[in-house]
Amino acid sequence: MGFKNKVVIVTGASSGIGASTAIAFSAAGAEVVMVGRNEAKLKSVAAKCKNPLVLIADMRKDDDVKRIMDQTIKKFGRLDILINNAGLSSTGDIMDSESMMKSYDIIMDTNVRGLVHMTSVASPHLAKTKGNIVNISSVAALITPTFKGTINYYVSKAAVNHFTACAAAELAPHGIRVNTISPGPVRTDFIANAKLDADYDYIKTKNALNRITEPEEIADLILFVASDKGKGVTGSNFLSDNGMLVKRS
Ligand SMILES: NC(=O)c1ccc[n+]([C@@H]2O[C@H](COP(=O)([O-])OP(=O)(O)OC[C@H]3O[C@@H](n4cnc5c(N)ncnc54)[C@H](OP(=O)(O)O)[C@@H]3O)[C@@H](O)[C@H]2O)c1
């Protein structure tokens, strides 16, 4: 899968799945735009990519999202692929409206609003290149929460799935493909950042293959869907969950 001369934006490229994806696209010859808030982490990932454009930006801020697109066009003149990966979780107790709504705002602004806004500013440019979008959702979109207080995260990923299907329908006449990849548990900083009381030894017992996915595995799937090999695929949701959904209790 060659991506020579292709320009790819990866949001949330400072860590985990986004970091592995930026490194994989760069290794495959793409020009990579890396987006995140943590400058030190972005720089250390950037050192593993070939001349990336590194942008410190917050997906919750409208001006930052517009700046990502403007600077990409200024530097490279085109956009071929958008990987909407930036995302997080935070707990909120449904019996305590203050914590519930605080978590709702952080999660929905990042996982849904930022993704919708980025898709919207990128679409006119992707129409010119007949490009494509890969949205990173989660198996969480299809089940009820494993951990107490994470309803808002599960709801946000269900929104990502439906947004993907709707956007795929609306953007198909412009030649743009839009797909979702839904990981199960992946070994990243996600659990620590979300302050969840869980560990991978426990989590892996929840899936049929009794293992945890490495971020590079999700990056491989992203590159496949974004490549010409995926040219007939749009509006699809690829699950990579180690058999979490099919596990017998
Ligand atoms: N790990 C899992 O088990 C798992 C499973 C299913 C789906 N996912 C999804 O996979 C995606 C990547 O998560 P991960 O597992 O790689 O977690 P991670 O290691 O915590 O990485 C999350 C990335 O999102 C970025 N991010 C968060 N809020 C942002 C904001 N407001 N603006 C810009 N960037 C922001 C972070 O960058 P900064 O900190 O630099 O801002 C970081 O690069 C997320 O959408 C997550 O929901 C993860």
JSON list of N, CA and C and ligand atoms in Angstrom, two decimals, residues 12-18 36-38 57-60 85-88 110 136-138 153 157 183-186 188-190 193, ligand 1:
[
{"chain": "A", "resi": 12, "resn": "GLY", "atom": "N", "xyz": [-5.07, 13.56, 17.05]},
{"chain": "A", "resi": 12, "resn": "GLY", "atom": "CA", "xyz": [-4.69, 12.71, 18.19]},
{"chain": "A", "resi": 12, "resn": "GLY", "atom": "C", "xyz": [-3.46, 11.88, 17.87]},
{"chain": "A", "resi": 13, "resn": "ALA", "atom": "N", "xyz": [-2.48, 12.53, 17.22]},
{"chain": "A", "resi": 13, "resn": "ALA", "atom": "CA", "xyz": [-1.29, 11.80, 16.76]},
{"chain": "A", "resi": 13, "resn": "ALA", "atom": "C", "xyz": [-0.19, 11.76, 17.82]},
{"chain": "A", "resi": 14, "resn": "SER", "atom": "N", "xyz": [-0.45, 12.32, 19.00]},
{"chain": "A", "resi": 14, "resn": "SER", "atom": "CA", "xyz": [0.61, 12.38, 20.02]},
{"chain": "A", "resi": 14, "resn": "SER", "atom": "C", "xyz": [0.72, 11.10, 20.84]},
{"chain": "A", "resi": 15, "resn": "SER", "atom": "N", "xyz": [-0.22, 10.17, 20.63]},
{"chain": "A", "resi": 15, "resn": "SER", "atom": "CA", "xyz": [-0.27, 9.02, 21.54]},
{"chain": "A", "resi": 15, "resn": "SER", "atom": "C", "xyz": [-1.02, 7.86, 20.92]},
{"chain": "A", "resi": 16, "resn": "GLY", "atom": "N", "xyz": [-0.76, 6.66, 21.39]},
{"chain": "A", "resi": 16, "resn": "GLY", "atom": "CA", "xyz": [-1.58, 5.49, 21.11]},
{"chain": "A", "resi": 16, "resn": "GLY", "atom": "C", "xyz": [-1.84, 5.20, 19.64]},
{"chain": "A", "resi": 17, "resn": "ILE", "atom": "N", "xyz": [-3.12, 5.04, 19.30]},
{"chain": "A", "resi": 17, "resn": "ILE", "atom": "CA", "xyz": [-3.52, 4.65, 17.93]},
{"chain": "A", "resi": 17, "resn": "ILE", "atom": "C", "xyz": [-3.10, 5.72, 16.92]},
{"chain": "A", "resi": 18, "resn": "GLY", "atom": "N", "xyz": [-3.30, 6.98, 17.26]},
{"chain": "A", "resi": 18, "resn": "GLY", "atom": "CA", "xyz": [-2.95, 8.07, 16.34]},
{"chain": "A", "resi": 18, "resn": "GLY", "atom": "C", "xyz": [-1.45, 8.14, 16.09]},
{"chain": "A", "resi": 36, "resn": "GLY", "atom": "N", "xyz": [-2.33, 17.42, 17.87]},
{"chain": "A", "resi": 36, "resn": "GLY", "atom": "CA", "xyz": [-2.54, 17.06, 19.27]},
{"chain": "A", "resi": 36, "resn": "GLY", "atom": "C", "xyz": [-2.31, 18.28, 20.14]},
{"chain": "A", "resi": 37, "resn": "ARG", "atom": "N", "xyz": [-2.48, 18.12, 21.45]},
{"chain": "A", "resi": 37, "resn": "ARG", "atom": "CA", "xyz": [-2.27, 19.24, 22.37]},
{"chain": "A", "resi": 37, "resn": "ARG", "atom": "C", "xyz": [-0.94, 19.14, 23.10]},
{"chain": "A", "resi": 38, "resn": "ASN", "atom": "N", "xyz": [-0.47, 17.93, 23.32]},
{"chain": "A", "resi": 38, "resn": "ASN", "atom": "CA", "xyz": [0.73, 17.72, 24.13]},
{"chain": "A", "resi": 38, "resn": "ASN", "atom": "C", "xyz": [1.98, 17.82, 23.25]},
{"chain": "A", "resi": 57, "resn": "ALA", "atom": "N", "xyz": [-3.01, 21.73, 18.49]},
{"chain": "A", "resi": 57, "resn": "ALA", "atom": "CA", "xyz": [-4.38, 22.21, 18.31]},
{"chain": "A", "resi": 57, "resn": "ALA", "atom": "C", "xyz": [-5.33, 21.40, 19.17]},
{"chain": "A", "resi": 58, "resn": "ASP", "atom": "N", "xyz": [-6.40, 22.08, 19.60]},
{"chain": "A", "resi": 58, "resn": "ASP", "atom": "CA", "xyz": [-7.42, 21.46, 20.45]},
{"chain": "A", "resi": 58, "resn": "ASP", "atom": "C", "xyz": [-8.68, 21.27, 19.60]},
{"chain": "A", "resi": 59, "resn": "MET", "atom": "N", "xyz": [-9.10, 20.03, 19.42]},
{"chain": "A", "resi": 59, "resn": "MET", "atom": "CA", "xyz": [-10.24, 19.73, 18.55]},
{"chain": "A", "resi": 59, "resn": "MET", "atom": "C", "xyz": [-11.55, 20.34, 19.05]},
{"chain": "A", "resi": 60, "resn": "ARG", "atom": "N", "xyz": [-11.57, 20.80, 20.30]},
{"chain": "A", "resi": 60, "resn": "ARG", "atom": "CA", "xyz": [-12.80, 21.42, 20.84]},
{"chain": "A", "resi": 60, "resn": "ARG", "atom": "C", "xyz": [-12.91, 22.88, 20.43]},
{"chain": "A", "resi": 85, "resn": "ASN", "atom": "N", "xyz": [-9.17, 10.67, 14.73]},
{"chain": "A", "resi": 85, "resn": "ASN", "atom": "CA", "xyz": [-8.84, 9.72, 15.79]},
{"chain": "A", "resi": 85, "resn": "ASN", "atom": "C", "xyz": [-8.89, 10.32, 17.20]},
{"chain": "A", "resi": 86, "resn": "ALA", "atom": "N", "xyz": [-8.67, 11.65, 17.33]},
{"chain": "A", "resi": 86, "resn": "ALA", "atom": "CA", "xyz": [-8.60, 12.27, 18.67]},
{"chain": "A", "resi": 86, "resn": "ALA", "atom": "C", "xyz": [-9.85, 11.92, 19.47]},
{"chain": "A", "resi": 87, "resn": "GLY", "atom": "N", "xyz": [-9.66, 11.48, 20.69]},
{"chain": "A", "resi": 87, "resn": "GLY", "atom": "CA", "xyz": [-10.82, 11.12, 21.50]},
{"chain": "A", "resi": 87, "resn": "GLY", "atom": "C", "xyz": [-10.41, 10.82, 22.92]},
{"chain": "A", "resi": 88, "resn": "LEU", "atom": "N", "xyz": [-11.38, 10.86, 23.79]},
{"chain": "A", "resi": 88, "resn": "LEU", "atom": "CA", "xyz": [-11.11, 10.61, 25.21]},
{"chain": "A", "resi": 88, "resn": "LEU", "atom": "C", "xyz": [-12.38, 10.16, 25.91]},
{"chain": "A", "resi": 110, "resn": "THR", "atom": "N", "xyz": [-15.22, 16.82, 22.17]},
{"chain": "A", "resi": 110, "resn": "THR", "atom": "CA", "xyz": [-14.01, 16.24, 21.56]},
{"chain": "A", "resi": 110, "resn": "THR", "atom": "C", "xyz": [-14.38, 15.16, 20.55]},
{"chain": "A", "resi": 136, "resn": "ILE", "atom": "N", "xyz": [-12.39, 7.02, 13.96]},
{"chain": "A", "resi": 136, "resn": "ILE", "atom": "CA", "xyz": [-12.11, 5.99, 14.97]},
{"chain": "A", "resi": 136, "resn": "ILE", "atom": "C", "xyz": [-13.23, 6.01, 16.01]},
{"chain": "A", "resi": 137, "resn": "SER", "atom": "N", "xyz": [-14.02, 4.96, 15.97]},
{"chain": "A", "resi": 137, "resn": "SER", "atom": "CA", "xyz": [-15.11, 4.81, 16.93]},
{"chain": "A", "resi": 137, "resn": "SER", "atom": "C", "xyz": [-14.66, 3.81, 18.00]},
{"chain": "A", "resi": 138, "resn": "SER", "atom": "N", "xyz": [-15.55, 2.91, 18.39]},
{"chain": "A", "resi": 138, "resn": "SER", "atom": "CA", "xyz": [-15.21, 1.93, 19.43]},
{"chain": "A", "resi": 138, "resn": "SER", "atom": "C", "xyz": [-16.30, 0.86, 19.46]},
{"chain": "A", "resi": 153, "resn": "TYR", "atom": "N", "xyz": [-19.32, 8.38, 27.06]},
{"chain": "A", "resi": 153, "resn": "TYR", "atom": "CA", "xyz": [-18.37, 7.88, 26.05]},
{"chain": "A", "resi": 153, "resn": "TYR", "atom": "C", "xyz": [-19.07, 6.93, 25.09]},
{"chain": "A", "resi": 157, "resn": "LYS", "atom": "N", "xyz": [-19.64, 7.48, 20.91]},
{"chain": "A", "resi": 157, "resn": "LYS", "atom": "CA", "xyz": [-19.16, 6.61, 19.84]},
{"chain": "A", "resi": 157, "resn": "LYS", "atom": "C", "xyz": [-20.33, 6.10, 18.98]},
{"chain": "A", "resi": 183, "resn": "PRO", "atom": "N", "xyz": [-12.30, -0.19, 17.40]},
{"chain": "A", "resi": 183, "resn": "PRO", "atom": "CA", "xyz": [-11.48, -1.11, 18.20]},
{"chain": "A", "resi": 183, "resn": "PRO", "atom": "C", "xyz": [-12.19, -1.55, 19.47]},
{"chain": "A", "resi": 184, "resn": "GLY", "atom": "N", "xyz": [-11.80, -2.74, 19.94]},
{"chain": "A", "resi": 184, "resn": "GLY", "atom": "CA", "xyz": [-12.07, -3.10, 21.33]},
{"chain": "A", "resi": 184, "resn": "GLY", "atom": "C", "xyz": [-10.91, -2.54, 22.14]},
{"chain": "A", "resi": 185, "resn": "PRO", "atom": "N", "xyz": [-10.61, -3.10, 23.31]},
{"chain": "A", "resi": 185, "resn": "PRO", "atom": "CA", "xyz": [-9.51, -2.55, 24.11]},
{"chain": "A", "resi": 185, "resn": "PRO", "atom": "C", "xyz": [-8.15, -2.61, 23.40]},
{"chain": "A", "resi": 186, "resn": "VAL", "atom": "N", "xyz": [-7.49, -1.43, 23.40]},
{"chain": "A", "resi": 186, "resn": "VAL", "atom": "CA", "xyz": [-6.17, -1.29, 22.77]},
{"chain": "A", "resi": 186, "resn": "VAL", "atom": "C", "xyz": [-5.20, -0.77, 23.84]},
{"chain": "A", "resi": 188, "resn": "THR", "atom": "N", "xyz": [-3.00, 1.56, 25.11]},
{"chain": "A", "resi": 188, "resn": "THR", "atom": "CA", "xyz": [-2.59, 2.96, 24.90]},
{"chain": "A", "resi": 188, "resn": "THR", "atom": "C", "xyz": [-2.68, 3.68, 26.25]},
{"chain": "A", "resi": 189, "resn": "ASP", "atom": "N", "xyz": [-2.59, 5.04, 26.21]},
{"chain": "A", "resi": 189, "resn": "ASP", "atom": "CA", "xyz": [-2.72, 5.82, 27.45]},
{"chain": "A", "resi": 189, "resn": "ASP", "atom": "C", "xyz": [-4.18, 6.11, 27.79]},
{"chain": "A", "resi": 190, "resn": "PHE", "atom": "N", "xyz": [-5.10, 5.56, 26.98]},
{"chain": "A", "resi": 190, "resn": "PHE", "atom": "CA", "xyz": [-6.52, 5.91, 27.09]},
{"chain": "A", "resi": 190, "resn": "PHE", "atom": "C", "xyz": [-7.09, 5.69, 28.51]},
{"chain": "A", "resi": 193, "resn": "ASN", "atom": "N", "xyz": [-5.57, 8.08, 31.02]},
{"chain": "A", "resi": 193, "resn": "ASN", "atom": "CA", "xyz": [-6.08, 9.45, 30.81]},
{"chain": "A", "resi": 193, "resn": "ASN", "atom": "C", "xyz": [-7.52, 9.60, 31.29]},
{"chain": "B", "resi": 1, "resn": "LIG", "atom": "N1", "xyz": [-7.50, 2.45, 23.73]},
{"chain": "B", "resi": 1, "resn": "LIG", "atom": "C1", "xyz": [-8.66, 1.83, 23.58]},
{"chain": "B", "resi": 1, "resn": "LIG", "atom": "O1", "xyz": [-8.94, 0.81, 24.24]},
{"chain": "B", "resi": 1, "resn": "LIG", "atom": "C2", "xyz": [-9.66, 2.33, 22.57]},
{"chain": "B", "resi": 1, "resn": "LIG", "atom": "C3", "xyz": [-10.71, 1.47, 22.20]},
{"chain": "B", "resi": 1, "resn": "LIG", "atom": "C4", "xyz": [-11.64, 1.90, 21.27]},
{"chain": "B", "resi": 1, "resn": "LIG", "atom": "C5", "xyz": [-11.53, 3.16, 20.71]},
{"chain": "B", "resi": 1, "resn": "LIG", "atom": "N2", "xyz": [-10.51, 3.98, 21.09]},
{"chain": "B", "resi": 1, "resn": "LIG", "atom": "C6", "xyz": [-10.47, 5.31, 20.46]},
{"chain": "B", "resi": 1, "resn": "LIG", "atom": "O2", "xyz": [-9.21, 5.47, 19.82]},
{"chain": "B", "resi": 1, "resn": "LIG", "atom": "C7", "xyz": [-8.91, 6.87, 19.72]},
{"chain": "B", "resi": 1, "resn": "LIG", "atom": "C8", "xyz": [-7.47, 7.08, 20.16]},
{"chain": "B", "resi": 1, "resn": "LIG", "atom": "O3", "xyz": [-7.36, 6.74, 21.54]},
{"chain": "B", "resi": 1, "resn": "LIG", "atom": "P1", "xyz": [-6.08, 6.02, 22.16]},
{"chain": "B", "resi": 1, "resn": "LIG", "atom": "O4", "xyz": [-6.51, 4.71, 22.68]},
{"chain": "B", "resi": 1, "resn": "LIG", "atom": "O5", "xyz": [-4.93, 6.09, 21.24]},
{"chain": "B", "resi": 1, "resn": "LIG", "atom": "O6", "xyz": [-5.87, 6.95, 23.45]},
{"chain": "B", "resi": 1, "resn": "LIG", "atom": "P2", "xyz": [-4.71, 7.96, 23.90]},
{"chain": "B", "resi": 1, "resn": "LIG", "atom": "O7", "xyz": [-3.40, 7.24, 23.94]},
{"chain": "B", "resi": 1, "resn": "LIG", "atom": "O8", "xyz": [-5.22, 8.58, 25.15]},
{"chain": "B", "resi": 1, "resn": "LIG", "atom": "O9", "xyz": [-4.67, 9.02, 22.72]},
{"chain": "B", "resi": 1, "resn": "LIG", "atom": "C9", "xyz": [-5.70, 9.96, 22.54]},
{"chain": "B", "resi": 1, "resn": "LIG", "atom": "C10", "xyz": [-5.26, 11.01, 21.55]},
{"chain": "B", "resi": 1, "resn": "LIG", "atom": "O10", "xyz": [-6.33, 11.95, 21.38]},
{"chain": "B", "resi": 1, "resn": "LIG", "atom": "C11", "xyz": [-5.79, 13.26, 21.52]},
{"chain": "B", "resi": 1, "resn": "LIG", "atom": "N3", "xyz": [-6.78, 14.21, 22.01]},
{"chain": "B", "resi": 1, "resn": "LIG", "atom": "C12", "xyz": [-7.65, 14.07, 23.03]},
{"chain": "B", "resi": 1, "resn": "LIG", "atom": "N4", "xyz": [-8.37, 15.20, 23.19]},
{"chain": "B", "resi": 1, "resn": "LIG", "atom": "C13", "xyz": [-7.95, 16.06, 22.22]},
{"chain": "B", "resi": 1, "resn": "LIG", "atom": "C14", "xyz": [-8.31, 17.39, 21.87]},
{"chain": "B", "resi": 1, "resn": "LIG", "atom": "N5", "xyz": [-9.25, 18.08, 22.54]},
{"chain": "B", "resi": 1, "resn": "LIG", "atom": "N6", "xyz": [-7.66, 17.99, 20.85]},
{"chain": "B", "resi": 1, "resn": "LIG", "atom": "C15", "xyz": [-6.68, 17.32, 20.18]},
{"chain": "B", "resi": 1, "resn": "LIG", "atom": "N7", "xyz": [-6.31, 16.07, 20.47]},
{"chain": "B", "resi": 1, "resn": "LIG", "atom": "C16", "xyz": [-6.93, 15.45, 21.48]},
{"chain": "B", "resi": 1, "resn": "LIG", "atom": "C17", "xyz": [-4.63, 13.10, 22.47]},
{"chain": "B", "resi": 1, "resn": "LIG", "atom": "O11", "xyz": [-3.70, 14.14, 22.25]},
{"chain": "B", "resi": 1, "resn": "LIG", "atom": "P3", "xyz": [-3.25, 15.24, 23.34]},
{"chain": "B", "resi": 1, "resn": "LIG", "atom": "O12", "xyz": [-3.28, 14.61, 24.67]},
{"chain": "B", "resi": 1, "resn": "LIG", "atom": "O13", "xyz": [-1.89, 15.63, 22.84]},
{"chain": "B", "resi": 1, "resn": "LIG", "atom": "O14", "xyz": [-4.24, 16.32, 23.17]},
{"chain": "B", "resi": 1, "resn": "LIG", "atom": "C18", "xyz": [-4.04, 11.76, 22.03]},
{"chain": "B", "resi": 1, "resn": "LIG", "atom": "O15", "xyz": [-3.15, 11.95, 20.96]},
{"chain": "B", "resi": 1, "resn": "LIG", "atom": "C19", "xyz": [-9.94, 7.59, 20.56]},
{"chain": "B", "resi": 1, "resn": "LIG", "atom": "O16", "xyz": [-10.93, 8.14, 19.71]},
{"chain": "B", "resi": 1, "resn": "LIG", "atom": "C20", "xyz": [-10.55, 6.49, 21.41]},
{"chain": "B", "resi": 1, "resn": "LIG", "atom": "O17", "xyz": [-11.87, 6.76, 21.79]},
{"chain": "B", "resi": 1, "resn": "LIG", "atom": "C21", "xyz": [-9.57, 3.60, 22.00]}
]
